[in-house]
Short mmCIF file of C-alpha atoms in Angstrom, two decimals:
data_model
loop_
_atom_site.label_atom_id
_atom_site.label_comp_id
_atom_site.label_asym_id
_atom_site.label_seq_id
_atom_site.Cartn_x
_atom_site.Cartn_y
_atom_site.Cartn_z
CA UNK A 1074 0.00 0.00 0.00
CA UNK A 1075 1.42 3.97 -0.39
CA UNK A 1076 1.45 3.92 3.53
CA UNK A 1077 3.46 1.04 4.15
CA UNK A 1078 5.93 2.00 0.75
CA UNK A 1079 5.95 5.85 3.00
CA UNK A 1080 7.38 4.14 5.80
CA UNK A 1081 9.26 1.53 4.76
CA UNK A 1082 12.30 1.05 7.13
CA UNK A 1083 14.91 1.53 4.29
CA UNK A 1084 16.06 1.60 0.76
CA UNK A 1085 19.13 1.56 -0.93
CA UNK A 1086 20.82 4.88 0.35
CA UNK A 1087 20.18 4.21 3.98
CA UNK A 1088 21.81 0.57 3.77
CA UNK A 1089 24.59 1.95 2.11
CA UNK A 1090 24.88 4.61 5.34
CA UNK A 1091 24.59 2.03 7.46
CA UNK A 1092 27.32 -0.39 5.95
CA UNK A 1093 30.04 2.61 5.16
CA UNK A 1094 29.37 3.95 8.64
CA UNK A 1095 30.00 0.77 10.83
CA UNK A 1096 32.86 -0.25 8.22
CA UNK A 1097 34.53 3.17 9.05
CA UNK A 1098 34.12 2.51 12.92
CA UNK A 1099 35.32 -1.26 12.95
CA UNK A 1100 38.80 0.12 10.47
CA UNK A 1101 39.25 2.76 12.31
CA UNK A 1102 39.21 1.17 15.60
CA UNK A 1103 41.37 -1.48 14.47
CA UNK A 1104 44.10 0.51 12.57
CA UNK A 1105 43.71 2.85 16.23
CA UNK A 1106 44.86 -0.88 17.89
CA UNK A 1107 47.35 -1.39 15.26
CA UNK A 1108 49.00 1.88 16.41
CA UNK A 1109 49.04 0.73 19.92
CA UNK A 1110 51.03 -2.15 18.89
CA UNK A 1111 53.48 -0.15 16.52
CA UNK A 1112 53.99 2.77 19.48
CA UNK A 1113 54.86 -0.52 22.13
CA UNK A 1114 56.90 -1.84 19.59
CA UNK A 1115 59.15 1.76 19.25
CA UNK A 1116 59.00 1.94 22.95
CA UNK A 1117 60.97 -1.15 22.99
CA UNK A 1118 63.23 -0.64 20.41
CA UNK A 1119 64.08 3.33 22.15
CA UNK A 1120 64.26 1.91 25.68
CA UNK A 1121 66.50 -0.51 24.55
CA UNK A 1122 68.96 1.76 22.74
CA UNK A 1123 68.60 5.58 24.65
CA UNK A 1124 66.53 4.49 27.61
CA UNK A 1125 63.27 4.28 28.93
CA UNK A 1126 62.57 8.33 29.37
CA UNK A 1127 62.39 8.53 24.97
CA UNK A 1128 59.80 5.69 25.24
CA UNK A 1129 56.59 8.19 24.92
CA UNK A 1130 57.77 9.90 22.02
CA UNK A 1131 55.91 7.83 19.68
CA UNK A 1132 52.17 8.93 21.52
CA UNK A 1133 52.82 13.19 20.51
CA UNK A 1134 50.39 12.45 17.57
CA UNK A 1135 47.65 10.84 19.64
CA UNK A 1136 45.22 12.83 21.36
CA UNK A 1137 43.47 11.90 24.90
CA UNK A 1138 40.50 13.61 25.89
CA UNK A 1139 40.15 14.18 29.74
CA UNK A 1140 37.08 15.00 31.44
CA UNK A 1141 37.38 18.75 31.08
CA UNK A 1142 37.34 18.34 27.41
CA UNK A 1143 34.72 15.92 27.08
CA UNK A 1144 32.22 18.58 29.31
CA UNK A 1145 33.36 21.48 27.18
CA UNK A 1146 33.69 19.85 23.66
CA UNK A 1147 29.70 20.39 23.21
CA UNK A 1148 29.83 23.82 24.32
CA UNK A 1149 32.51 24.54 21.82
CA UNK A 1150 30.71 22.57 19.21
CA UNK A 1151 27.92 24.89 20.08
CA UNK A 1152 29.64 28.04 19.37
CA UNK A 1153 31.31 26.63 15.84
CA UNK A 1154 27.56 26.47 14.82
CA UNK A 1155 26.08 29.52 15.95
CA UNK A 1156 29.32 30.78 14.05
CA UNK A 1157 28.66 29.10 10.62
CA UNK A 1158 24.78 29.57 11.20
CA UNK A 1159 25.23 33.58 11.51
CA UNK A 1160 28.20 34.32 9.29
CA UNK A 1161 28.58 31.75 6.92
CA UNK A 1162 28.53 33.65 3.85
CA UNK A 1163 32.07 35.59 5.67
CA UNK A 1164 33.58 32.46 6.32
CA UNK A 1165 32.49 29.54 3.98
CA UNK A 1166 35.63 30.20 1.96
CA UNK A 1167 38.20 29.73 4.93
CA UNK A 1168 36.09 27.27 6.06
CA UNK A 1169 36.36 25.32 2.74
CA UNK A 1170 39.81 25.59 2.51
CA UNK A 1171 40.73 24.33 6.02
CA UNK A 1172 38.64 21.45 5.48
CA UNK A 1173 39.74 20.70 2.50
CA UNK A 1174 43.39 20.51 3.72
CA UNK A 1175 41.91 18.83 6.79
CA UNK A 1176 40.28 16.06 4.58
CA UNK A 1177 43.66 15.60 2.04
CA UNK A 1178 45.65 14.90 5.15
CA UNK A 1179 42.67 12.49 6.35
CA UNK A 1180 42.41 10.81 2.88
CA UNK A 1181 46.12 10.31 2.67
CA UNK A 1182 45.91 9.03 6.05
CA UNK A 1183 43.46 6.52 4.87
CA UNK A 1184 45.09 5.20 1.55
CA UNK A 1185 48.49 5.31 3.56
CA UNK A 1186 48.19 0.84 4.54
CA UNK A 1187 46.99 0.42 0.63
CA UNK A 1188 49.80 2.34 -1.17
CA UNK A 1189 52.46 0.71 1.18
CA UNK A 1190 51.32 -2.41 0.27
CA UNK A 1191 51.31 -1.28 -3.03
CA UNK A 1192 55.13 0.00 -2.95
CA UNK A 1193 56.59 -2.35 -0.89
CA UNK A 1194 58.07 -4.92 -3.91
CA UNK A 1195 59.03 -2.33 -5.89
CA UNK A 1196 60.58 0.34 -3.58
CA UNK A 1197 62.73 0.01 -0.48
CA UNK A 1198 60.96 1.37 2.80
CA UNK A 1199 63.71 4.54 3.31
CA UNK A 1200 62.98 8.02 4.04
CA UNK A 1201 63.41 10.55 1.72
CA UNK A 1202 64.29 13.95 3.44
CA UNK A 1203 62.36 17.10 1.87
CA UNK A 1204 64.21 19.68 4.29
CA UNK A 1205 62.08 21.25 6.61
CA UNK A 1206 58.99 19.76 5.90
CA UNK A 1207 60.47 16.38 7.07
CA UNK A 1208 61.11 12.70 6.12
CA UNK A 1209 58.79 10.26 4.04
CA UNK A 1210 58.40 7.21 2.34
CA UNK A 1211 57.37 6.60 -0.94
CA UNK A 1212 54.24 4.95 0.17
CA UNK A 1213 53.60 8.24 1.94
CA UNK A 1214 54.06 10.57 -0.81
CA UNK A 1215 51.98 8.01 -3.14
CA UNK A 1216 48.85 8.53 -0.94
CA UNK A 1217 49.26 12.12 -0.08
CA UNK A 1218 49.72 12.74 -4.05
CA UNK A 1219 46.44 10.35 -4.37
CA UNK A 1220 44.63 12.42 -1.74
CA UNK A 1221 45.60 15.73 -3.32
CA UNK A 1222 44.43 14.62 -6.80
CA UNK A 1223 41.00 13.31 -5.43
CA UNK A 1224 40.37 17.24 -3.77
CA UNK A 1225 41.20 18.97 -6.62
CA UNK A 1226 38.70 17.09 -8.53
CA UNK A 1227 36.38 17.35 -5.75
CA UNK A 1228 36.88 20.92 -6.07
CA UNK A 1229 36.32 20.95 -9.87
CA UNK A 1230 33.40 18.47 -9.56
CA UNK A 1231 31.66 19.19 -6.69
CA UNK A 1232 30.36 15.39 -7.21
CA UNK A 1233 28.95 13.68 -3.71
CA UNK A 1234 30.89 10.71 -3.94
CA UNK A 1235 34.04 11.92 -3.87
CA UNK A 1236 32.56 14.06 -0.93
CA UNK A 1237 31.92 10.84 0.63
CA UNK A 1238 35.48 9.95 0.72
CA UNK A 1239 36.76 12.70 1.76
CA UNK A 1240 34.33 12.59 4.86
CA UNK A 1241 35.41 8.80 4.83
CA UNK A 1242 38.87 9.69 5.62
CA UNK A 1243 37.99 12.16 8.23
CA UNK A 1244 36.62 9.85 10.40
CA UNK A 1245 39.09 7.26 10.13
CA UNK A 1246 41.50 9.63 10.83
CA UNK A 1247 39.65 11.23 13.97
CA UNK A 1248 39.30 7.63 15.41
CA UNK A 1249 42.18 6.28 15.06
CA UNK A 1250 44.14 9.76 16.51
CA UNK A 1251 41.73 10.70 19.37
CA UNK A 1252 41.47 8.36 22.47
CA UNK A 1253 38.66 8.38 25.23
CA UNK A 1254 40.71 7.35 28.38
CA UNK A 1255 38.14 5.48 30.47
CA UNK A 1256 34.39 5.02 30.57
CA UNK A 1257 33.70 8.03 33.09
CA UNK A 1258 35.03 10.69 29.76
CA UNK A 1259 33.18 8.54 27.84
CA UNK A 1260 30.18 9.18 29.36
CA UNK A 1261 30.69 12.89 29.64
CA UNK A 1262 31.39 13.40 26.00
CA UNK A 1263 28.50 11.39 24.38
CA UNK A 1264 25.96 12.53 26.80
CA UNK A 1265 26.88 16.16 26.43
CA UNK A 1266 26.60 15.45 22.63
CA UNK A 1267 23.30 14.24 22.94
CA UNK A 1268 21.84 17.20 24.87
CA UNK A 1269 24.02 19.18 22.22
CA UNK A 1270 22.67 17.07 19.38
CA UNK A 1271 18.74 17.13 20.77
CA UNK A 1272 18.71 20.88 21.86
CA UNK A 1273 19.66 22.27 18.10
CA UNK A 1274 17.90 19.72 16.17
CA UNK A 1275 14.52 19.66 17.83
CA UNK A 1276 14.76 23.15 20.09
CA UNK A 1277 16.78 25.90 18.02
CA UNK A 1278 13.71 26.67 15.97
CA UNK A 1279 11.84 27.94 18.76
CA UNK A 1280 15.16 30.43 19.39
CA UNK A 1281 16.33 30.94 16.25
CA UNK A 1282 13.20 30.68 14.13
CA UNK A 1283 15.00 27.85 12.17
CA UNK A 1284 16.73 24.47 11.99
CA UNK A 1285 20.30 25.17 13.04
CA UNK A 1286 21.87 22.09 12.47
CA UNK A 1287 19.86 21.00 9.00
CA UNK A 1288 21.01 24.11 7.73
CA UNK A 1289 23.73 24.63 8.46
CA UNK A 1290 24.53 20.50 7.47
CA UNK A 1291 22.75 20.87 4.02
CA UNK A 1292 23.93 25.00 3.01
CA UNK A 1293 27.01 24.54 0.14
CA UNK A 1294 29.24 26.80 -0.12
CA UNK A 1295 30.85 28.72 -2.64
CA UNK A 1296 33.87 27.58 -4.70
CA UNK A 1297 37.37 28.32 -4.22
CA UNK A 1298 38.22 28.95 -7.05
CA UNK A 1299 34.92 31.02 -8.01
CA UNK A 1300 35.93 33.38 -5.22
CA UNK A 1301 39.23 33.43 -6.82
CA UNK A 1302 38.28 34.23 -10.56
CA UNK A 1303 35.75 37.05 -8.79
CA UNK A 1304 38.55 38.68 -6.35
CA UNK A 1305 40.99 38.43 -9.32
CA UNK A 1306 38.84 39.70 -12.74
CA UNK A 1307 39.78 36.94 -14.45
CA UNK A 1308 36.79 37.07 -16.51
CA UNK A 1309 33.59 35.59 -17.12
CA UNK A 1310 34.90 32.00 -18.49
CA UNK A 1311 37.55 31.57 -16.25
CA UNK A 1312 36.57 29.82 -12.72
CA UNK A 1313 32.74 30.89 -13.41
CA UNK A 1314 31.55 27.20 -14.46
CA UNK A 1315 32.35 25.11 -11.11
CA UNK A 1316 29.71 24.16 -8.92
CA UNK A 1317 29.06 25.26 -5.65
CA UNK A 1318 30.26 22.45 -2.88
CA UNK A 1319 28.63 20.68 -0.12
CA UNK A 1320 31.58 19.80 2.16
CA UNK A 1321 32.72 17.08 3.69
CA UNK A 1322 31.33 16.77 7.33
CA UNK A 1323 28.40 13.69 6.52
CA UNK A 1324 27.97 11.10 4.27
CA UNK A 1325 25.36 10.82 1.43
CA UNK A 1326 23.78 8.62 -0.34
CA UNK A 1327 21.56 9.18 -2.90
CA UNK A 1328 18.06 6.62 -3.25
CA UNK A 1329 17.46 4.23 -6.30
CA UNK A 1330 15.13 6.62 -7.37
CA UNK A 1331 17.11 9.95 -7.11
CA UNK A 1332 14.68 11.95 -5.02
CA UNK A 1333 16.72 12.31 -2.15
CA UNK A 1334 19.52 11.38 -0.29
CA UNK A 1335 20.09 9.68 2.95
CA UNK A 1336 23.02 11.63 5.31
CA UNK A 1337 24.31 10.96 8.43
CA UNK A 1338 26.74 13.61 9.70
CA UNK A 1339 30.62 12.39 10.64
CA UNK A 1340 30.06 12.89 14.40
CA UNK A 1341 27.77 10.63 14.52
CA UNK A 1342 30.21 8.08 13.32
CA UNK A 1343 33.28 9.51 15.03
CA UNK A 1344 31.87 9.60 18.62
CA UNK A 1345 30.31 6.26 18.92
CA UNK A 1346 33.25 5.37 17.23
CA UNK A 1347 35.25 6.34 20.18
CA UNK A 1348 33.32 4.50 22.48
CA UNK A 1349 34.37 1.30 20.23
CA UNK A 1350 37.87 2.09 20.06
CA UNK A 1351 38.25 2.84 23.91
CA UNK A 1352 36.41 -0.96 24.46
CA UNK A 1353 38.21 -2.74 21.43
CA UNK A 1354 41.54 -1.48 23.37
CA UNK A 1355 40.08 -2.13 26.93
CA UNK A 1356 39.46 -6.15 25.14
CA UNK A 1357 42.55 -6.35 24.17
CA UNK A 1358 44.04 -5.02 27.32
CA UNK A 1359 41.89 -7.50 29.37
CA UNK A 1360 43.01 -10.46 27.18
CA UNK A 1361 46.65 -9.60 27.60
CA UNK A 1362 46.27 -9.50 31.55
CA UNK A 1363 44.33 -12.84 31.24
CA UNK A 1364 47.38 -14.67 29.80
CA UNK A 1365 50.03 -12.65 31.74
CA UNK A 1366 47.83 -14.02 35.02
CA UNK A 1367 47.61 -17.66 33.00
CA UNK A 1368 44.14 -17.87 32.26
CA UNK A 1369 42.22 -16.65 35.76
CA UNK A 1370 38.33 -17.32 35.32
CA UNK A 1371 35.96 -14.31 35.79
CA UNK A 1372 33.55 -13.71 38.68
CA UNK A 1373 32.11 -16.79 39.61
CA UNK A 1374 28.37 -15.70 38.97
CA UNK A 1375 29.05 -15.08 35.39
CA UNK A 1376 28.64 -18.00 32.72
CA UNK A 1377 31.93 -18.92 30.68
CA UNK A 1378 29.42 -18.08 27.55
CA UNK A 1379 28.88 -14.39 29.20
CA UNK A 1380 32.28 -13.78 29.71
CA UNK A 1381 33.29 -14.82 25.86
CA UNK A 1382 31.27 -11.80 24.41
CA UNK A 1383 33.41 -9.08 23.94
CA UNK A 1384 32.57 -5.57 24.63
CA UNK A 1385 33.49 -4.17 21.39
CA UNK A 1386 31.24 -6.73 19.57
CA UNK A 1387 27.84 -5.53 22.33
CA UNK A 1388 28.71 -2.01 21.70
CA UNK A 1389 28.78 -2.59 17.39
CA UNK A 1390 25.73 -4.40 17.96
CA UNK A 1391 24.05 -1.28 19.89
CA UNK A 1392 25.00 1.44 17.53
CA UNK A 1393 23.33 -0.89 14.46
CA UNK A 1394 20.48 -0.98 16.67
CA UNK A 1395 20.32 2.53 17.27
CA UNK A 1396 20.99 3.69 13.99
CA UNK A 1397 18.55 1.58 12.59
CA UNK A 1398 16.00 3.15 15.11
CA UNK A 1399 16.90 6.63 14.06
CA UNK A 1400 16.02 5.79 10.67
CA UNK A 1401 13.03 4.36 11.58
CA UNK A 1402 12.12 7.47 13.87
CA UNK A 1403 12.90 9.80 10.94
CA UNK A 1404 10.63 7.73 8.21
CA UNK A 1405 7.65 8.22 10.89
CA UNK A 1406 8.08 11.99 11.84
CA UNK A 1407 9.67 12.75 8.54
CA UNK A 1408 12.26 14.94 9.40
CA UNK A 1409 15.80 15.32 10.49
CA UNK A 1410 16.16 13.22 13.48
CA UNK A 1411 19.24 13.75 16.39
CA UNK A 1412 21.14 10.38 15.58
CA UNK A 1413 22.94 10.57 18.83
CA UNK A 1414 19.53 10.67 20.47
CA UNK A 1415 19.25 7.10 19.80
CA UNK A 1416 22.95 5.90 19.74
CA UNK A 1417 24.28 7.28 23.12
CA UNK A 1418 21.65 4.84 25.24
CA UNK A 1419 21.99 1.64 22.51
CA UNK A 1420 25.44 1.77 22.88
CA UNK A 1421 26.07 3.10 26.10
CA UNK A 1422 23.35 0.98 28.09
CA UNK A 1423 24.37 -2.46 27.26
CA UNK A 1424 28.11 -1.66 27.83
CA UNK A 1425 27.52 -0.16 31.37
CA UNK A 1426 25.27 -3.21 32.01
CA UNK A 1427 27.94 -5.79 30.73
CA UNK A 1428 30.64 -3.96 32.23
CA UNK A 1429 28.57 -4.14 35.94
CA UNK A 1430 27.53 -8.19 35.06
CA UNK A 1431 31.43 -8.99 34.13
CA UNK A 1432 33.18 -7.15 37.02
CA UNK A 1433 34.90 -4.82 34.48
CA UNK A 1434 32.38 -1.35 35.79
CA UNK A 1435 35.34 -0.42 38.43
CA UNK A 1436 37.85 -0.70 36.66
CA UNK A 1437 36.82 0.95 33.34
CA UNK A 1438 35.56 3.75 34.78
CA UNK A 1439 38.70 5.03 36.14
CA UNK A 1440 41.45 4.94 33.42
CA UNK A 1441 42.05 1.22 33.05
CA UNK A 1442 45.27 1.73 30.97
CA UNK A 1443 46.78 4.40 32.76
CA UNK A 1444 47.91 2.05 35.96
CA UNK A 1445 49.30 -0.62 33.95
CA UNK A 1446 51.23 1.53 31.85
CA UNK A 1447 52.32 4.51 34.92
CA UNK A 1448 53.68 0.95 37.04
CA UNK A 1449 55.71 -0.52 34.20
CA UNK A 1450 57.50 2.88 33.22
CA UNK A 1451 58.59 3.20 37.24
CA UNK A 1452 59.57 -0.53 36.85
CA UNK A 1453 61.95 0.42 34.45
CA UNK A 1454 63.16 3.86 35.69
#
């Protein structure tokens, strides 16, 4: 019937959003693990050659978020938009332009694993020095020449796909590099990005007399190289034919049909996607203290099955769950929904209540890594 085809749960773009959105969590989590694993390994190497005190110099790239941050991170993301929602047409172009060399250093980020996979028969894995603006290897100057081409076609194009990657490579980038510390941060940051998320989706019209975050998500902005031609006088044929762009903070898809497309912004895939990566490295954490203590069994009330399921695998589970009921929400009300309205408690919820069932609550909530790691390094001082 037209009802049930109105609110049918999904079509073609919001599978697609779904599958690119949990595939960018689950890779970016993992390659956040893998860089665990290569920052232990240079540890090793360093406190075996100059001494334990070099070992951290490996983690100056990664960024922890303390509790401070995580309260005042929606205040601040509250400010960006009023910002872009008031003076948009002053800033769109410096706005573009950042983001644009935001996303080429994401992208090249993200094709970095391919390309050295790509160069490693054919090229040896030394440095080559470009003076002051450091060292790199051929598989790095592959992708970051692959990242630049894709923008600059981007730019020329304006076409949504390539949008998509860009916006791809963002969040990859921003979950692998940014760490939540323990479950108590955790908690801070996504449930002050759920007020933040609710309050300007659902309340800023009664303030502002509009939709603050839909427009300010869905208004493009004006070329580059438009601006350029204009401030310039280049003339009328020169710069005057490129489309306007819609930048790279969400992910569309358009429908089979081509009537609309199905977004989903980038923090909605980069927050939860914290949570995942903080619980992916608290599983792998716990496993490694298992064997180190050879094997000890979990609280005695819990099943053996119970204890099996990982944390990282309940909290994927959640965020399908609530992203699936966002969708669902938005098909019924039929319009723009707060996605973190309904990820924050399916993720969130069954962790805390796995977490309390397994033993794990205490010790999560409180920095888990930070004792392990604080006791070794005065082991070895």
């Amino acid at each position: 019937s037209p009802n049930f085809r109105a609110y049918s749960l999904v079509d073609s773009s919001q599978v697609s959003t779904f599958l690119i959105s949990i595939l960018l969590i689950v890779y970016g989590s993992f390659r956040s693990l893998n860089m665990d694993f290569e920052n232990q390994d240079k540890e090793k190497d360093n406190s075996s050659t100059t001494g334990s005190f070099n070992g951290n110099s490996t983690n100056n790239s990664i960024q922890t978020i303390d509790s401070t941050q995580a309260l005042f991170l929606p205040i601040g993301a509250s400010v960006s938009l009023l910002v872009m929602f008031f003076f948009f047409d002053s800033v769109q172009v410096v706005f573009t332009i950042c983001t644009a060399v935001l996303a080429t250093i994401a992208f090249a980020f993200l094709l970095l694993p391919m390309c050295q996979y790509l160069t490693r028969p054919c090229s040896p894995q030394n440095k080559i020095s470009f003076g002051c603006c450091g060292r790199f290897t051929a598989a790095e100057l592959l992708s970051f020449s692959l990242s630049v081409m894709l923008v600059l076609i981007w730019v020329l194009t304006g076409h949504w796909l390539l949008m998509d990657a860009l916006a791809m490579g963002l969040c990859v980038a921003m979950i692998a590099f940014v760490r939540l510390p323990s479950l108590k941060v955790s908690c801070l940051l996504l449930s002050g990005l759920l007020i933040y998320d609710v309050f300007w989706v659902f309340f800023s019209a009664y303030i502002f007399n509009s939709n603050v975050m839909v427009k300010v998500a869905t208004q493009p902005a004006d070329n580059p190289l438009d601006v350029l031609s204009r401030k310039l006088h280049l003339g009328p044929n020169v710069g005057r034919d490129v489309p306007r762009l819609s930048l790279p903070g969400k992910l569309v898809f358009p429908s089979s049909t081509g009537s609309h497309f199905s977004m989903l912004g980038i923090g909605d895939i980069v927050m939860p996607g914290l949570l995942l990566c903080f619980v992916l490295r608290y599983d792998n954490y716990k496993k490694q203290a298992n064997s180190d203590s050879c094997g000890t069994p979990g609280p005695g009330n819990i099943s053996g099955r119970m204890q099996k399921v990982s944390y990282f695998h309940c909290t994927l589970i959640g965020y399908f769950v609530g992203l699936l009921t966002a969708t669902v929400a938005s098909r019924i009300h039929r319009a723009a929904q707060p996605a973190l309205l309904y990820l924050v408690p399916f993720t969130l919820l069954p962790l805390l209540t796995m977490a309390y069932l397994k033993g794990d609550l205490r010790r999560m909530w409180s920095e888990p890594f930070h004792s392990k790691s604080s006791s070794s390094r005065f082991l070895e001082v």
